[in-house]
Coordinates of C-alpha atoms in Angstrom, one line a residue:
M1 CA -35.7 -98.5 -16.2
A2 CA -36.1 -102.2 -17.0
E3 CA -33.1 -104.4 -16.8
S4 CA -33.2 -105.1 -20.5
D5 CA -33.2 -101.4 -21.2
T6 CA -30.2 -100.9 -19.0
A7 CA -28.3 -103.7 -20.7
G8 CA -29.2 -102.3 -24.1
A9 CA -27.9 -98.9 -23.2
R10 CA -24.7 -100.3 -21.9
S11 CA -24.3 -102.3 -25.1
R12 CA -24.7 -99.2 -27.1
V13 CA -22.2 -97.3 -25.0
A14 CA -19.7 -100.2 -25.4
A15 CA -20.3 -100.1 -29.2
L16 CA -19.7 -96.4 -29.2
H17 CA -16.3 -96.9 -27.4
R18 CA -15.3 -99.6 -29.8
L19 CA -16.2 -97.4 -32.8
K20 CA -14.2 -94.5 -31.5
D21 CA -11.3 -96.7 -30.7
E22 CA -11.3 -97.9 -34.3
V23 CA -11.5 -94.4 -35.6
R24 CA -8.6 -93.3 -33.4
A25 CA -6.5 -96.3 -34.4
G26 CA -7.0 -96.0 -38.2
D27 CA -6.1 -98.5 -40.8
P28 CA -2.9 -100.4 -39.6
R29 CA -1.6 -100.7 -43.2
A30 CA -2.0 -96.9 -43.8
T31 CA -0.4 -96.2 -40.5
A32 CA 2.6 -98.4 -41.4
A33 CA 2.9 -96.6 -44.7
Q34 CA 2.9 -93.2 -43.0
R35 CA 5.6 -94.2 -40.6
G36 CA 7.6 -95.7 -43.5
K37 CA 7.8 -92.2 -45.0
G38 CA 9.4 -91.0 -41.7
K39 CA 6.2 -89.2 -40.7
L40 CA 4.2 -89.3 -37.5
T41 CA 0.5 -90.1 -37.6
V42 CA -2.0 -87.3 -37.2
R43 CA -2.9 -88.1 -33.6
E44 CA 0.8 -88.4 -32.6
R45 CA 1.3 -84.9 -34.0
L46 CA -1.7 -83.5 -32.0
S47 CA -0.4 -85.1 -28.8
L48 CA 2.9 -83.3 -29.3
L49 CA 1.2 -80.0 -30.0
F50 CA -1.3 -80.0 -27.1
D51 CA -0.9 -80.3 -23.3
E52 CA -1.4 -84.0 -22.3
G53 CA -5.1 -85.0 -22.2
S54 CA -6.4 -81.6 -23.2
F55 CA -7.5 -82.1 -26.8
T56 CA -11.2 -82.3 -27.5
E57 CA -12.2 -83.5 -31.0
L58 CA -15.0 -82.2 -33.1
E59 CA -17.0 -84.4 -35.5
P60 CA -14.9 -87.5 -35.3
L61 CA -17.7 -89.5 -36.8
R62 CA -18.3 -87.2 -39.8
R63 CA -18.3 -88.9 -43.2
H64 CA -18.7 -87.6 -46.8
R65 CA -21.9 -88.1 -48.8
A66 CA -20.3 -87.9 -52.3
T67 CA -21.1 -90.5 -54.9
G68 CA -19.4 -91.6 -58.1
F69 CA -15.9 -92.8 -58.9
G70 CA -16.3 -95.4 -56.1
L71 CA -16.6 -92.9 -53.3
E72 CA -19.9 -94.3 -52.2
D73 CA -18.0 -97.4 -51.1
K74 CA -15.3 -95.5 -49.3
R75 CA -16.7 -93.5 -46.4
P76 CA -14.2 -93.5 -43.6
Y77 CA -14.9 -91.6 -40.4
T78 CA -13.3 -88.1 -39.9
D79 CA -13.1 -87.8 -43.7
G80 CA -9.4 -87.3 -43.6
V81 CA -9.1 -84.3 -41.2
I82 CA -9.2 -84.1 -37.4
T83 CA -10.5 -80.9 -35.8
G84 CA -10.8 -79.7 -32.3
W85 CA -9.3 -77.6 -29.5
G86 CA -7.1 -78.1 -26.4
T87 CA -4.6 -76.2 -24.4
V88 CA -1.0 -75.2 -25.1
H89 CA 0.8 -74.2 -21.9
G90 CA -2.6 -73.9 -20.3
R91 CA -4.1 -71.6 -22.9
T92 CA -6.9 -72.5 -25.4
V93 CA -5.7 -73.2 -29.0
F94 CA -7.8 -74.6 -32.0
A95 CA -6.3 -76.9 -34.6
F96 CA -7.1 -78.9 -37.6
A97 CA -4.8 -81.7 -38.9
H98 CA -4.9 -83.6 -42.2
D99 CA -4.8 -87.4 -41.9
F100 CA -2.8 -88.5 -44.9
R101 CA -3.9 -92.1 -44.2
I102 CA -7.4 -91.2 -45.5
F103 CA -7.7 -90.2 -49.1
G104 CA -4.1 -88.9 -48.8
G105 CA -5.5 -86.0 -46.7
A106 CA -7.3 -84.6 -49.8
L107 CA -10.0 -82.1 -49.2
G108 CA -13.6 -82.8 -50.1
E109 CA -16.9 -81.1 -49.1
A110 CA -17.3 -82.7 -45.7
H111 CA -13.6 -82.3 -44.9
A112 CA -13.8 -78.6 -45.8
Q113 CA -17.0 -78.1 -43.7
K114 CA -15.3 -79.5 -40.7
I115 CA -12.4 -77.0 -41.1
H116 CA -14.8 -74.1 -41.8
K117 CA -16.7 -74.9 -38.6
L118 CA -13.5 -75.0 -36.6
M119 CA -12.2 -71.7 -38.0
D120 CA -15.5 -70.0 -37.2
R121 CA -15.2 -71.3 -33.6
A122 CA -11.6 -70.1 -33.2
L123 CA -12.5 -66.7 -34.4
A124 CA -15.6 -66.4 -32.2
A125 CA -13.6 -67.7 -29.1
G126 CA -10.7 -65.4 -29.8
A127 CA -8.1 -68.1 -29.7
P128 CA -5.1 -69.1 -32.0
L129 CA -5.6 -71.4 -34.9
V130 CA -2.9 -74.0 -35.9
S131 CA -3.1 -76.1 -39.1
L132 CA -1.1 -79.3 -39.4
N133 CA -0.9 -79.8 -43.2
D134 CA -0.3 -83.1 -44.8
G135 CA -2.7 -83.4 -47.7
A136 CA -2.7 -84.0 -51.4
G137 CA -4.9 -81.0 -52.3
A138 CA -8.4 -81.0 -53.6
R139 CA -10.3 -84.4 -53.8
I140 CA -10.6 -84.7 -57.6
Q141 CA -13.6 -87.0 -57.5
E142 CA -15.7 -84.3 -55.8
G143 CA -14.9 -81.7 -58.4
V144 CA -16.0 -78.1 -57.8
S145 CA -17.3 -78.9 -54.3
A146 CA -13.7 -79.4 -53.2
L147 CA -12.5 -76.2 -54.9
A148 CA -15.3 -74.3 -53.1
G149 CA -14.2 -75.8 -49.8
Y150 CA -10.8 -74.2 -50.3
G151 CA -12.4 -70.9 -51.1
G152 CA -14.2 -71.0 -47.8
I153 CA -10.9 -71.6 -46.0
F154 CA -9.2 -68.8 -47.8
E155 CA -12.0 -66.4 -46.9
R156 CA -11.8 -67.3 -43.2
N157 CA -8.0 -67.0 -43.2
T158 CA -8.4 -63.5 -44.4
R159 CA -11.2 -62.6 -42.0
A160 CA -9.2 -63.9 -39.1
S161 CA -6.0 -62.1 -40.2
G162 CA -4.9 -59.7 -37.5
V163 CA -7.6 -60.9 -35.2
I164 CA -6.2 -64.3 -34.0
P165 CA -2.7 -65.7 -34.6
Q166 CA -2.7 -68.3 -37.4
I167 CA 0.1 -70.8 -37.7
S168 CA 0.6 -73.3 -40.5
V169 CA 2.7 -76.4 -39.9
M170 CA 3.8 -78.2 -43.1
L171 CA 4.3 -81.9 -42.4
G172 CA 3.8 -83.3 -45.9
P173 CA 3.0 -82.2 -49.5
C174 CA 1.0 -79.1 -50.2
A175 CA 0.3 -78.4 -53.9
G176 CA -1.8 -76.2 -56.0
G177 CA -4.4 -74.0 -54.5
A178 CA -3.9 -75.7 -51.1
A179 CA -0.6 -73.7 -50.7
Y180 CA -2.5 -70.4 -50.5
S181 CA -4.0 -71.0 -47.1
P182 CA -0.6 -71.3 -45.4
A183 CA 0.5 -68.2 -47.3
L184 CA -2.4 -66.3 -45.8
T185 CA -1.4 -67.2 -42.2
D186 CA 1.0 -65.4 -39.9
F187 CA 3.7 -68.1 -39.7
V188 CA 4.7 -71.1 -41.7
F189 CA 6.7 -74.0 -40.2
M190 CA 8.3 -76.7 -42.4
V191 CA 10.1 -80.0 -41.9
R192 CA 13.0 -80.9 -44.2
E193 CA 12.6 -83.8 -46.6
T194 CA 9.0 -84.6 -45.8
S195 CA 7.2 -81.3 -46.5
Q196 CA 6.9 -79.4 -49.7
M197 CA 4.9 -76.5 -51.1
F198 CA 4.4 -75.5 -54.7
I199 CA 1.7 -74.4 -57.1
T200 CA 2.7 -76.7 -59.9
G201 CA 4.7 -79.9 -59.2
P202 CA 7.9 -81.0 -60.8
D203 CA 6.2 -83.0 -63.6
V204 CA 4.2 -79.9 -64.7
V205 CA 7.3 -77.7 -64.5
Q206 CA 9.2 -80.1 -66.7
A207 CA 6.4 -80.4 -69.2
V208 CA 6.0 -76.6 -69.5
T209 CA 9.5 -75.3 -69.2
G210 CA 11.7 -78.3 -69.7
E211 CA 13.3 -77.8 -66.2
K212 CA 14.0 -80.9 -64.2
V213 CA 13.7 -80.5 -60.5
S214 CA 12.9 -82.7 -57.5
Q215 CA 10.0 -82.0 -55.1
N216 CA 12.4 -80.7 -52.4
G217 CA 14.4 -78.7 -55.0
L218 CA 11.2 -77.1 -56.1
G219 CA 9.4 -76.4 -52.9
G220 CA 11.2 -78.0 -49.9
A221 CA 11.8 -76.5 -46.5
D222 CA 15.2 -75.1 -47.2
V223 CA 14.1 -73.5 -50.5
H224 CA 11.2 -71.7 -48.8
A225 CA 13.3 -70.8 -45.7
E226 CA 16.2 -69.4 -47.7
T227 CA 15.1 -68.4 -51.2
S228 CA 11.4 -67.7 -51.5
G229 CA 10.7 -66.5 -47.9
V230 CA 7.5 -68.6 -47.8
A231 CA 8.6 -70.5 -44.7
H232 CA 9.5 -68.7 -41.5
F233 CA 11.0 -71.7 -39.8
A234 CA 12.5 -75.0 -40.9
Y235 CA 13.4 -78.1 -38.9
D236 CA 14.9 -81.6 -39.2
D237 CA 12.1 -83.4 -37.5
E238 CA 8.5 -83.1 -36.5
A239 CA 9.0 -83.2 -32.8
S240 CA 11.4 -80.2 -32.7
C241 CA 9.1 -78.3 -35.1
L242 CA 6.0 -78.8 -32.9
E243 CA 8.0 -78.0 -29.8
D244 CA 8.8 -74.5 -31.3
V245 CA 5.2 -74.1 -32.4
R246 CA 4.3 -74.5 -28.7
Y247 CA 6.9 -72.0 -27.7
L248 CA 5.7 -69.4 -30.2
L249 CA 2.1 -69.8 -29.0
S250 CA 3.4 -69.2 -25.4
L251 CA 4.8 -65.8 -26.5
L252 CA 1.7 -64.6 -28.4
P253 CA -1.6 -63.1 -27.2
A254 CA -4.7 -65.2 -27.8
S255 CA -6.2 -62.5 -30.0
N256 CA -5.9 -58.8 -30.9
R257 CA -8.2 -58.1 -27.9
E258 CA -5.4 -59.0 -25.5
T259 CA -1.7 -58.1 -24.9
P260 CA 1.0 -60.8 -24.9
P261 CA 1.1 -62.7 -21.6
P262 CA 3.9 -61.4 -19.2
V263 CA 6.0 -63.9 -17.4
P264 CA 8.1 -63.6 -14.2
C265 CA 11.6 -62.4 -15.0
D266 CA 14.8 -63.2 -13.0
D267 CA 17.0 -61.1 -15.3
P268 CA 17.4 -57.7 -13.4
R269 CA 15.7 -54.9 -15.3
D270 CA 18.6 -52.6 -14.3
R271 CA 21.3 -55.0 -15.5
R272 CA 24.2 -53.2 -17.1
C273 CA 25.2 -54.2 -20.6
D274 CA 28.9 -53.3 -20.5
A275 CA 29.7 -56.0 -23.1
L276 CA 28.0 -53.9 -25.8
L277 CA 31.0 -51.6 -26.1
D278 CA 33.1 -54.6 -27.0
L279 CA 30.6 -56.2 -29.3
V280 CA 30.1 -53.1 -31.6
P281 CA 33.2 -51.7 -33.3
L282 CA 33.5 -48.0 -33.4
H283 CA 34.1 -47.6 -37.1
G284 CA 31.0 -48.0 -39.3
N285 CA 32.7 -50.1 -42.0
Q286 CA 33.6 -52.9 -39.5
P287 CA 31.0 -55.8 -39.3
Y288 CA 29.6 -57.4 -36.2
D289 CA 26.8 -59.8 -35.3
M290 CA 23.7 -57.9 -34.3
R291 CA 22.3 -61.1 -32.8
A292 CA 25.0 -60.8 -30.0
V293 CA 23.7 -57.3 -29.3
I294 CA 20.1 -58.5 -29.0
E295 CA 21.1 -61.4 -26.8
E296 CA 23.0 -59.0 -24.5
I297 CA 19.9 -56.7 -24.1
V298 CA 16.9 -59.1 -23.8
D299 CA 15.8 -61.3 -20.9
D300 CA 18.3 -64.2 -20.4
G301 CA 19.6 -63.7 -24.0
E302 CA 16.5 -65.6 -25.4
H303 CA 14.7 -64.7 -28.6
M304 CA 12.9 -66.4 -31.4
E305 CA 14.1 -65.2 -34.8
V306 CA 11.6 -65.1 -37.7
H307 CA 12.8 -65.8 -41.2
E308 CA 16.4 -66.4 -39.9
R309 CA 17.8 -67.5 -43.2
W310 CA 15.9 -65.2 -45.6
A311 CA 16.7 -61.6 -46.3
T312 CA 19.5 -61.8 -43.8
S313 CA 20.5 -58.1 -43.8
V314 CA 17.6 -57.4 -41.4
L315 CA 16.8 -59.4 -38.3
C316 CA 13.2 -59.8 -37.0
T317 CA 12.8 -61.5 -33.7
L318 CA 10.5 -61.9 -30.7
A319 CA 12.0 -61.5 -27.3
R320 CA 11.1 -60.3 -23.8
L321 CA 12.2 -57.3 -21.8
D322 CA 11.4 -57.5 -18.1
G323 CA 9.1 -60.4 -18.8
R324 CA 7.1 -58.6 -21.5
L325 CA 7.1 -59.5 -25.2
V326 CA 8.6 -57.1 -27.8
G327 CA 9.3 -57.4 -31.5
V328 CA 12.8 -56.4 -32.5
V329 CA 13.7 -55.2 -36.0
A330 CA 17.4 -54.7 -36.5
N331 CA 19.9 -54.2 -39.3
Q332 CA 22.5 -57.0 -39.5
P333 CA 26.0 -55.6 -40.4
L334 CA 27.2 -59.2 -41.1
A335 CA 25.0 -59.4 -44.2
L336 CA 25.4 -56.8 -47.0
A337 CA 26.6 -54.3 -44.3
G338 CA 23.0 -54.2 -43.0
V339 CA 21.5 -52.5 -46.0
L340 CA 17.8 -52.5 -46.8
D341 CA 17.0 -54.3 -50.1
I342 CA 13.8 -55.6 -51.7
E343 CA 13.6 -58.8 -49.6
S344 CA 14.7 -57.3 -46.3
S345 CA 12.2 -54.4 -46.6
E346 CA 9.4 -56.9 -47.3
K347 CA 10.4 -59.2 -44.4
A348 CA 10.6 -56.3 -41.9
A349 CA 7.3 -54.8 -43.1
R350 CA 5.3 -57.9 -42.6
F351 CA 6.8 -58.4 -39.1
V352 CA 6.0 -54.9 -38.1
Q353 CA 2.4 -55.4 -39.3
F354 CA 2.1 -58.6 -37.3
C355 CA 3.4 -57.0 -34.1
D356 CA 1.1 -54.0 -34.5
A357 CA -1.9 -56.3 -35.1
F358 CA -1.3 -58.2 -31.9
N359 CA -0.2 -55.4 -29.5
I360 CA 3.5 -56.3 -29.5
P361 CA 5.7 -53.2 -28.9
L362 CA 8.4 -52.6 -31.4
V363 CA 12.1 -51.9 -30.7
T364 CA 14.2 -51.0 -33.8
L365 CA 18.0 -51.3 -33.7
V366 CA 19.5 -49.1 -36.4
D367 CA 22.9 -49.5 -38.1
V368 CA 22.1 -49.0 -41.8
P369 CA 24.2 -47.6 -44.6
G370 CA 21.2 -47.1 -46.9
F371 CA 19.2 -48.9 -49.5
L372 CA 21.1 -51.4 -51.7
P373 CA 22.0 -49.7 -55.1
G374 CA 21.8 -51.5 -58.4
V375 CA 19.9 -52.0 -61.6
D376 CA 18.3 -55.3 -60.4
Q377 CA 17.1 -53.6 -57.2
E378 CA 15.6 -50.6 -59.1
H379 CA 14.0 -52.8 -61.8
G380 CA 12.7 -55.2 -59.1
G381 CA 10.8 -52.4 -57.4
I382 CA 12.9 -51.3 -54.4
I383 CA 10.8 -48.2 -54.3
R384 CA 7.6 -50.2 -53.9
H385 CA 9.1 -52.6 -51.4
G386 CA 10.9 -50.0 -49.4
A387 CA 7.6 -48.2 -49.2
K388 CA 6.0 -51.3 -47.6
L389 CA 8.3 -51.0 -44.6
L390 CA 7.7 -47.2 -44.4
Y391 CA 3.9 -47.8 -44.6
A392 CA 4.0 -50.5 -41.9
Y393 CA 5.9 -48.3 -39.4
C394 CA 3.8 -45.2 -40.1
N395 CA 0.6 -47.2 -39.7
A396 CA 1.6 -48.9 -36.4
T397 CA 0.0 -47.7 -33.2
V398 CA 1.9 -49.9 -30.7
P399 CA 4.7 -48.5 -28.6
R400 CA 7.7 -47.8 -30.9
I401 CA 11.3 -47.2 -29.8
Q402 CA 14.2 -46.5 -32.1
L403 CA 17.8 -47.0 -31.0
I404 CA 20.6 -45.9 -33.3
L405 CA 23.9 -47.8 -32.6
R406 CA 26.2 -46.4 -35.4
K407 CA 25.4 -45.2 -38.8
A408 CA 21.9 -44.2 -40.1
Y409 CA 22.2 -42.8 -43.6
G410 CA 19.7 -41.4 -46.1
G411 CA 16.2 -42.6 -46.7
A412 CA 17.0 -45.9 -44.8
Y413 CA 17.4 -43.9 -41.6
I414 CA 13.9 -42.4 -42.1
V415 CA 12.3 -45.8 -42.9
M416 CA 13.9 -47.5 -39.9
D417 CA 11.3 -45.9 -37.6
S418 CA 12.7 -42.5 -37.2
R419 CA 11.1 -39.7 -35.1
S420 CA 9.9 -38.1 -38.3
I421 CA 7.6 -41.1 -39.1
G422 CA 6.2 -41.4 -35.6
C423 CA 8.3 -43.5 -33.3
D424 CA 7.5 -42.6 -29.7
L425 CA 11.1 -42.4 -28.5
S426 CA 14.4 -42.3 -30.2
F427 CA 17.7 -43.0 -28.4
A428 CA 21.2 -43.1 -29.8
W429 CA 24.6 -44.3 -28.6
P430 CA 27.5 -41.8 -28.7
T431 CA 28.9 -43.7 -31.7
N432 CA 25.9 -42.7 -33.9
E433 CA 26.2 -41.0 -37.2
I434 CA 22.9 -39.7 -38.7
A435 CA 23.3 -38.1 -42.1
V436 CA 22.1 -38.0 -45.7
M437 CA 25.1 -40.1 -46.6
G438 CA 28.6 -41.0 -45.4
A439 CA 31.1 -38.1 -44.9
E440 CA 33.3 -39.1 -47.9
A441 CA 30.4 -39.4 -50.3
A442 CA 28.8 -36.2 -49.1
A443 CA 32.1 -34.2 -49.4
N444 CA 32.6 -35.5 -52.9
V445 CA 29.2 -34.1 -53.9
V446 CA 29.1 -30.9 -51.9
F447 CA 32.7 -29.8 -52.5
R448 CA 33.3 -31.5 -55.9
R449 CA 34.4 -28.2 -57.6
Q450 CA 36.6 -27.2 -54.8
I451 CA 38.3 -30.6 -54.8
A452 CA 38.7 -30.6 -58.6
A453 CA 40.3 -27.2 -58.5
A454 CA 42.8 -28.0 -55.8
E455 CA 46.5 -28.6 -56.5
D456 CA 46.4 -31.6 -54.2
P457 CA 42.8 -33.0 -54.5
G458 CA 43.5 -35.9 -52.1
T459 CA 44.6 -33.7 -49.2
V460 CA 41.8 -31.2 -49.8
R461 CA 39.2 -34.0 -49.9
G462 CA 40.5 -35.4 -46.6
Q463 CA 40.3 -32.0 -44.9
L464 CA 36.8 -31.4 -46.2
V465 CA 35.6 -34.8 -45.2
K466 CA 36.7 -34.1 -41.7
E467 CA 35.0 -30.7 -41.7
Y468 CA 31.8 -32.1 -43.0
A469 CA 31.8 -35.0 -40.4
A470 CA 32.6 -32.5 -37.5
E471 CA 29.9 -30.1 -38.6
L472 CA 27.0 -32.4 -39.5
M473 CA 27.8 -36.0 -38.4
H474 CA 28.8 -35.6 -34.7
P475 CA 26.8 -37.8 -32.4
Y476 CA 24.8 -34.9 -30.8
Y477 CA 23.7 -33.2 -34.0
A478 CA 20.3 -35.0 -34.1
A479 CA 19.9 -34.7 -30.4
E480 CA 20.4 -30.9 -30.6
R481 CA 17.5 -30.7 -33.0
G482 CA 15.1 -33.0 -31.1
L483 CA 15.3 -35.8 -33.5
V484 CA 16.9 -38.0 -30.9
D485 CA 15.4 -37.9 -27.4
D486 CA 18.7 -38.8 -25.6
V487 CA 22.2 -40.1 -26.3
I488 CA 22.8 -42.9 -23.8
D489 CA 25.6 -45.0 -22.5
P490 CA 25.4 -48.3 -24.3
A491 CA 25.7 -50.1 -20.9
L492 CA 22.4 -48.6 -19.9
T493 CA 20.5 -49.8 -23.0
R494 CA 18.5 -52.5 -21.3
Q495 CA 17.2 -50.4 -18.5
T496 CA 16.5 -47.5 -20.8
L497 CA 14.4 -49.6 -23.1
I498 CA 12.5 -51.2 -20.2
A499 CA 11.7 -47.9 -18.6
A500 CA 10.5 -46.5 -21.9
L501 CA 8.3 -49.5 -22.6
E502 CA 6.8 -49.3 -19.2
M503 CA 5.9 -45.6 -19.7
L504 CA 4.4 -46.4 -23.1
R505 CA 2.3 -49.4 -22.0
T506 CA -0.9 -47.4 -21.9
K507 CA -0.3 -45.6 -25.2
H508 CA -3.4 -45.0 -27.2
A509 CA -3.0 -43.7 -30.8
P510 CA -6.3 -44.1 -32.8
L511 CA -6.1 -44.0 -36.6
P512 CA -8.4 -41.9 -38.8
A513 CA -11.7 -43.5 -39.6
R514 CA -11.4 -45.5 -42.8
K515 CA -12.4 -48.9 -44.2
H516 CA -8.7 -49.8 -44.6
G517 CA -5.5 -48.3 -46.1
N518 CA -4.1 -49.0 -49.5
P519 CA -0.5 -50.2 -48.8
P520 CA 2.0 -50.5 -51.6
T521 CA 2.2 -54.0 -53.1

């Protein structure tokens, strides 16, 4: 090669590096504005998500070809979204991240095509997909092309559902149709003050309904974490948010073709849990914190609770037992005595479905007085929503273990993964009470005439309550009928669950051939 050719090649390589450096740096004024809002830049976020130096960017030099409304004069590289892959704790993860500094992160045709390509690659590779959302919705100047771009994202979200884990991280505004992509994914993370999600913004709400509300009041992190249930996790800053995204990814399998990665465990598998006898009161009407029970049982007391502040009468959390991931569903006696209601049924159902899709065994801790009564619950569709949880458990083929701590009454006992709906093993503590309803309520129904006719109804009622409880609610009644596999010492709970899960590791339970089921909505 001639010397002039060599020099020319080196010049072009140098120009390429200068161009890429400019693309990575972005507009300094836009960067300053982004930081002025208390937000990190898109590349700073990606550096927090991925292992150092592992991120490979796709199409950094992509630009739109739209014309009109001045777009032909504004053709920045990346077109407002960065796509690529890297590693998180050494495992491959794909991600796309909106760059608010370019068109406010708004989605146009080229922008959407980059995301489509990345989503297709993630699905083909069988690796998790993370979206870092900080965009202003559809690019209005591109019209229907932008809307079609969102449609392509939604279709791919749905196709990837249950195949690869999908995580949405909300780091800025998300309005209109753009909010549907996060809603289709498995987990939604939000940051307080800087991220919002809503279909119609505060101005439209006020114009249509007359209601005045701020952006955070309408769709901020706390609203969606506590009221709507749209957000699974909420944080005060982006760094802690992305740190927990990394932790969640370390727990999950890469796809539905794998099992969750095991990790070495220093917590003895045969460790006794003597503290459980002190944590759980004997009498069923006394509250306690089920989180303390979970922390006593699982490895090193560590777990990652999903929807911690929404539908709080049920806990859904990811934890490890002997180094292997399990999904724990548990009634929470501190909230509404642990009843099942509309929201808790929906929350638990979706968690069960997620665990089943990604080969995560289920452990269900039961202390439930029943479904929440009331006109609002009935009119709100408690039947439909309770059936969602029933359907999810009945449809699940992963290993399923039920443990009854205290009371388990009525239909709620059945729905909380009882033997009758297909759990593999059911254990109970000697404090358990399994019945159609509590002894007092049952006696009032069964013996109402006898009580009404007595000279001293109070004394007679008390005697009959004791008789009913002794006959039908003693802790061995279900075990005698094979509906509980064993009544165990609470101190042996951890080792019993680990041994059972080890036996069930090779479980195979194929479903009947069908296109898909038709779950209640």
